[in-house]
Amino acid sequence: MTNLLIRLFIKSKDTKSKEVREKTGSLGSIVGILCNILLCVIKISIGLITASISIVADGLNNLSDMGSSVITMIGFKLSGKPADSDHPFGHGRIEYISAFVVSMLILLVGIELIISSIKALIAGEKAPQYTYISLAVLVISILVKLWMFLFNRKLGKMIESSALLATASDSLNDCISTGAILIAAIVTMIFTIPFNLDAVMAIGVGLFIIYSGITSAKDTLDEILGGPPEPQLIKDIEKAVMAFDGFLGVHDLIVHNYGPGRQFASVHVEVPQDVDIVACHEKIDLCEKVVCEKTGVSLVIHMDPIDVNDSSVTDAKEKMIKVIKDIDQRLTLHDFRMTPHSTLRTNLIFDVVMPSGMKMSETELNEIILKKAKEIDESYCCVITFDRDFTGK
C-alpha cells in the first residue's frame, strides 16, 4: 500500500529535489488527515455511547493529529518557497517550526487527558460499559495507526524530514495509548474492578503522550536552535576533501543548516606553503563542487599554508601535539608556525581546538601548555589561539 501510494503520487526518485519533498510531505499529510478524521468520528461516537472517557479522549487525540497533519502540509508548502531578499537562505526551517507546533499539540492533548481523567476519579464516575463493537473499533484503530507509523516513517526517512518522523512517532504513541485503553476495556469486561480503571488508564496514557511531546519538541528545537551536523556528514565531507592530492589536513569545519537540502559549510584545508597558488585555487574550486555533488552541502574552503620542509618545525609540532594529547585526548592542534629557533625566544604559534563540554577554561589550558612547552625547551614561547569545535565532537 505504501509503495503503491509513493508510485502513484510522487513518481520521481530524486528525494533531494524541492518538488519531491513537497509532494512527499503533502502525501503524508493528506493520508493523515483522512485516516484521523475517520478514526475521530468513530471513536467519539463509540465513546459517547459507552460513556468511556479514554475512548472519547483517544478520538480527540485523533482530531489533534488531523490538525497536526494540516500544519505539516502547510509547513511543507511554505518551506518549499524559493529564497527571496528577506530570506536569502530560503524558507526550509519552516518545516522544523511546523514539527515543533505538532509537538505542542501532542503536549496539550496529554495534559487535557490527564485533567479530565482526574476529574472523573474525583467525581467517582463509574467505569464505562464496553461492548464488542467498541473493542473492534479499538483494534481497528491500532492497526490503522500502526500502518500510519510505518508509512510516515518511510516517507520521513526517504526525504529526511523531521516533521514526518515526528508524525510517525505520534502514530506509534497512538498505537500504545489505544492498546492501553483496549487492555482496560477487556479487564473491565471480565473482572469487577472497585475503581474506574478507564480513568486510571487514561492518566497513564496522558503521561505517555506528554513524554512523547516533550521528546519530539526537544528534537525539533535542536534543529531550530542549530544542533551539530550528522557525524556521517562530517566524515563524508572530510573524506571527499582529503581525497585530493596535496591537501594535508582539515580543521575548523562548520556546517550551517537552513532546512532540509539547504546546508552550507566552511572548512580550513592545510596545504604546503610552497604550493602553486593558482593551481591550488583551481583544486579548491573542484573540491567544493565534488563535495556539493556528493553531500548536497555548499562548501567554502579556506587555504592554510604550512611548512612541511623544515624538520625543526615538524619536530616542534609533534612535541606540542603530544603535550596537548597528554592533557586531553580530544584536543587538536592546527595552523602551526614557528619563528627561527633562538636560545632566548622561539615563538610557537598555533591554534588549539577545545571540544564541546570541556570544563577547563582557556586561561587554565593556556597556562598548562606554556608550562609544559618550557619543560621541553626554555626558549619556547607559545602564542595560542583557542577554537571551539562546531561538529559536536
mmCIF file of N, CA and C in Angstrom, residues 241 243-247 269 271-272 275-290 301:
data_model
loop_
_atom_site.group_PDB
_atom_site.id
_atom_site.type_symbol
_atom_site.label_atom_id
_atom_site.label_comp_id
_atom_site.label_asym_id
_atom_site.label_seq_id
_atom_site.Cartn_x
_atom_site.Cartn_y
_atom_site.Cartn_z
ATOM 1 N N VAL A 241 37.250 15.802 0.835
ATOM 2 C CA VAL A 241 38.312 16.811 0.780
ATOM 3 C C VAL A 241 39.687 16.154 0.762
ATOM 4 N N ALA A 243 40.575 13.388 -0.258
ATOM 5 C CA ALA A 243 40.833 12.555 -1.434
ATOM 6 C C ALA A 243 41.688 13.299 -2.464
ATOM 7 N N PHE A 244 41.814 14.614 -2.309
ATOM 8 C CA PHE A 244 42.596 15.423 -3.255
ATOM 9 C C PHE A 244 44.072 15.423 -2.847
ATOM 10 N N ASP A 245 44.946 15.179 -3.827
ATOM 11 C CA ASP A 245 46.384 15.202 -3.582
ATOM 12 C C ASP A 245 46.817 16.612 -3.190
ATOM 13 N N GLY A 246 47.715 16.681 -2.218
ATOM 14 C CA GLY A 246 48.243 17.972 -1.810
ATOM 15 C C GLY A 246 47.513 18.592 -0.638
ATOM 16 N N PHE A 247 46.328 18.052 -0.281
ATOM 17 C CA PHE A 247 45.611 18.533 0.897
ATOM 18 C C PHE A 247 46.093 17.708 2.085
ATOM 19 N N VAL A 269 41.655 24.052 4.995
ATOM 20 C CA VAL A 269 42.432 22.941 4.438
ATOM 21 C C VAL A 269 43.908 23.314 4.459
ATOM 22 N N VAL A 271 47.695 23.114 3.276
ATOM 23 C CA VAL A 271 48.445 22.803 2.054
ATOM 24 C C VAL A 271 49.899 23.227 2.276
ATOM 25 N N PRO A 272 50.850 22.650 1.521
ATOM 26 C CA PRO A 272 52.251 23.077 1.655
ATOM 27 C C PRO A 272 52.392 24.561 1.330
ATOM 28 N N VAL A 275 53.251 25.751 -2.328
ATOM 29 C CA VAL A 275 52.399 25.266 -3.414
ATOM 30 C C VAL A 275 52.127 26.386 -4.414
ATOM 31 N N ASP A 276 51.854 26.016 -5.654
ATOM 32 C CA ASP A 276 51.457 26.986 -6.680
ATOM 33 C C ASP A 276 50.052 27.495 -6.339
ATOM 34 N N ILE A 277 49.915 28.781 -6.055
ATOM 35 C CA ILE A 277 48.654 29.351 -5.586
ATOM 36 C C ILE A 277 47.532 29.171 -6.603
ATOM 37 N N VAL A 278 47.829 29.414 -7.871
ATOM 38 C CA VAL A 278 46.797 29.312 -8.913
ATOM 39 C C VAL A 278 46.311 27.873 -9.052
ATOM 40 N N ALA A 279 47.256 26.928 -9.082
ATOM 41 C CA ALA A 279 46.880 25.515 -9.206
ATOM 42 C C ALA A 279 46.089 25.058 -7.984
ATOM 43 N N CYS A 280 46.504 25.546 -6.808
ATOM 44 C CA CYS A 280 45.806 25.176 -5.570
ATOM 45 C C CYS A 280 44.379 25.742 -5.568
ATOM 46 N N HIS A 281 44.230 26.949 -6.070
ATOM 47 C CA HIS A 281 42.896 27.567 -6.123
ATOM 48 C C HIS A 281 41.969 26.775 -7.033
ATOM 49 N N GLU A 282 42.493 26.324 -8.162
ATOM 50 C CA GLU A 282 41.689 25.515 -9.081
ATOM 51 C C GLU A 282 41.270 24.193 -8.431
ATOM 52 N N LYS A 283 42.186 23.620 -7.673
ATOM 53 C CA LYS A 283 41.893 22.355 -6.982
ATOM 54 C C LYS A 283 40.814 22.571 -5.914
ATOM 55 N N ILE A 284 40.886 23.697 -5.207
ATOM 56 C CA ILE A 284 39.888 24.018 -4.183
ATOM 57 C C ILE A 284 38.510 24.197 -4.816
ATOM 58 N N ASP A 285 38.453 24.889 -5.951
ATOM 59 C CA ASP A 285 37.172 25.067 -6.656
ATOM 60 C C ASP A 285 36.561 23.717 -7.027
ATOM 61 N N LEU A 286 37.411 22.825 -7.553
ATOM 62 C CA LEU A 286 36.943 21.496 -7.945
ATOM 63 C C LEU A 286 36.467 20.721 -6.724
ATOM 64 N N CYS A 287 37.211 20.826 -5.623
ATOM 65 C CA CYS A 287 36.850 20.120 -4.390
ATOM 66 C C CYS A 287 35.487 20.585 -3.877
ATOM 67 N N GLU A 288 35.242 21.886 -3.915
ATOM 68 C CA GLU A 288 33.950 22.422 -3.467
ATOM 69 C C GLU A 288 32.801 21.856 -4.287
ATOM 70 N N LYS A 289 33.011 21.716 -5.596
ATOM 71 C CA LYS A 289 31.973 21.167 -6.467
ATOM 72 C C LYS A 289 31.732 19.676 -6.179
ATOM 73 N N VAL A 290 32.821 18.943 -5.956
ATOM 74 C CA VAL A 290 32.712 17.497 -5.664
ATOM 75 C C VAL A 290 31.944 17.279 -4.368
ATOM 76 N N ILE A 301 36.060 26.674 1.038
ATOM 77 C CA ILE A 301 37.329 26.203 1.600
ATOM 78 C C ILE A 301 38.295 27.366 1.779
#
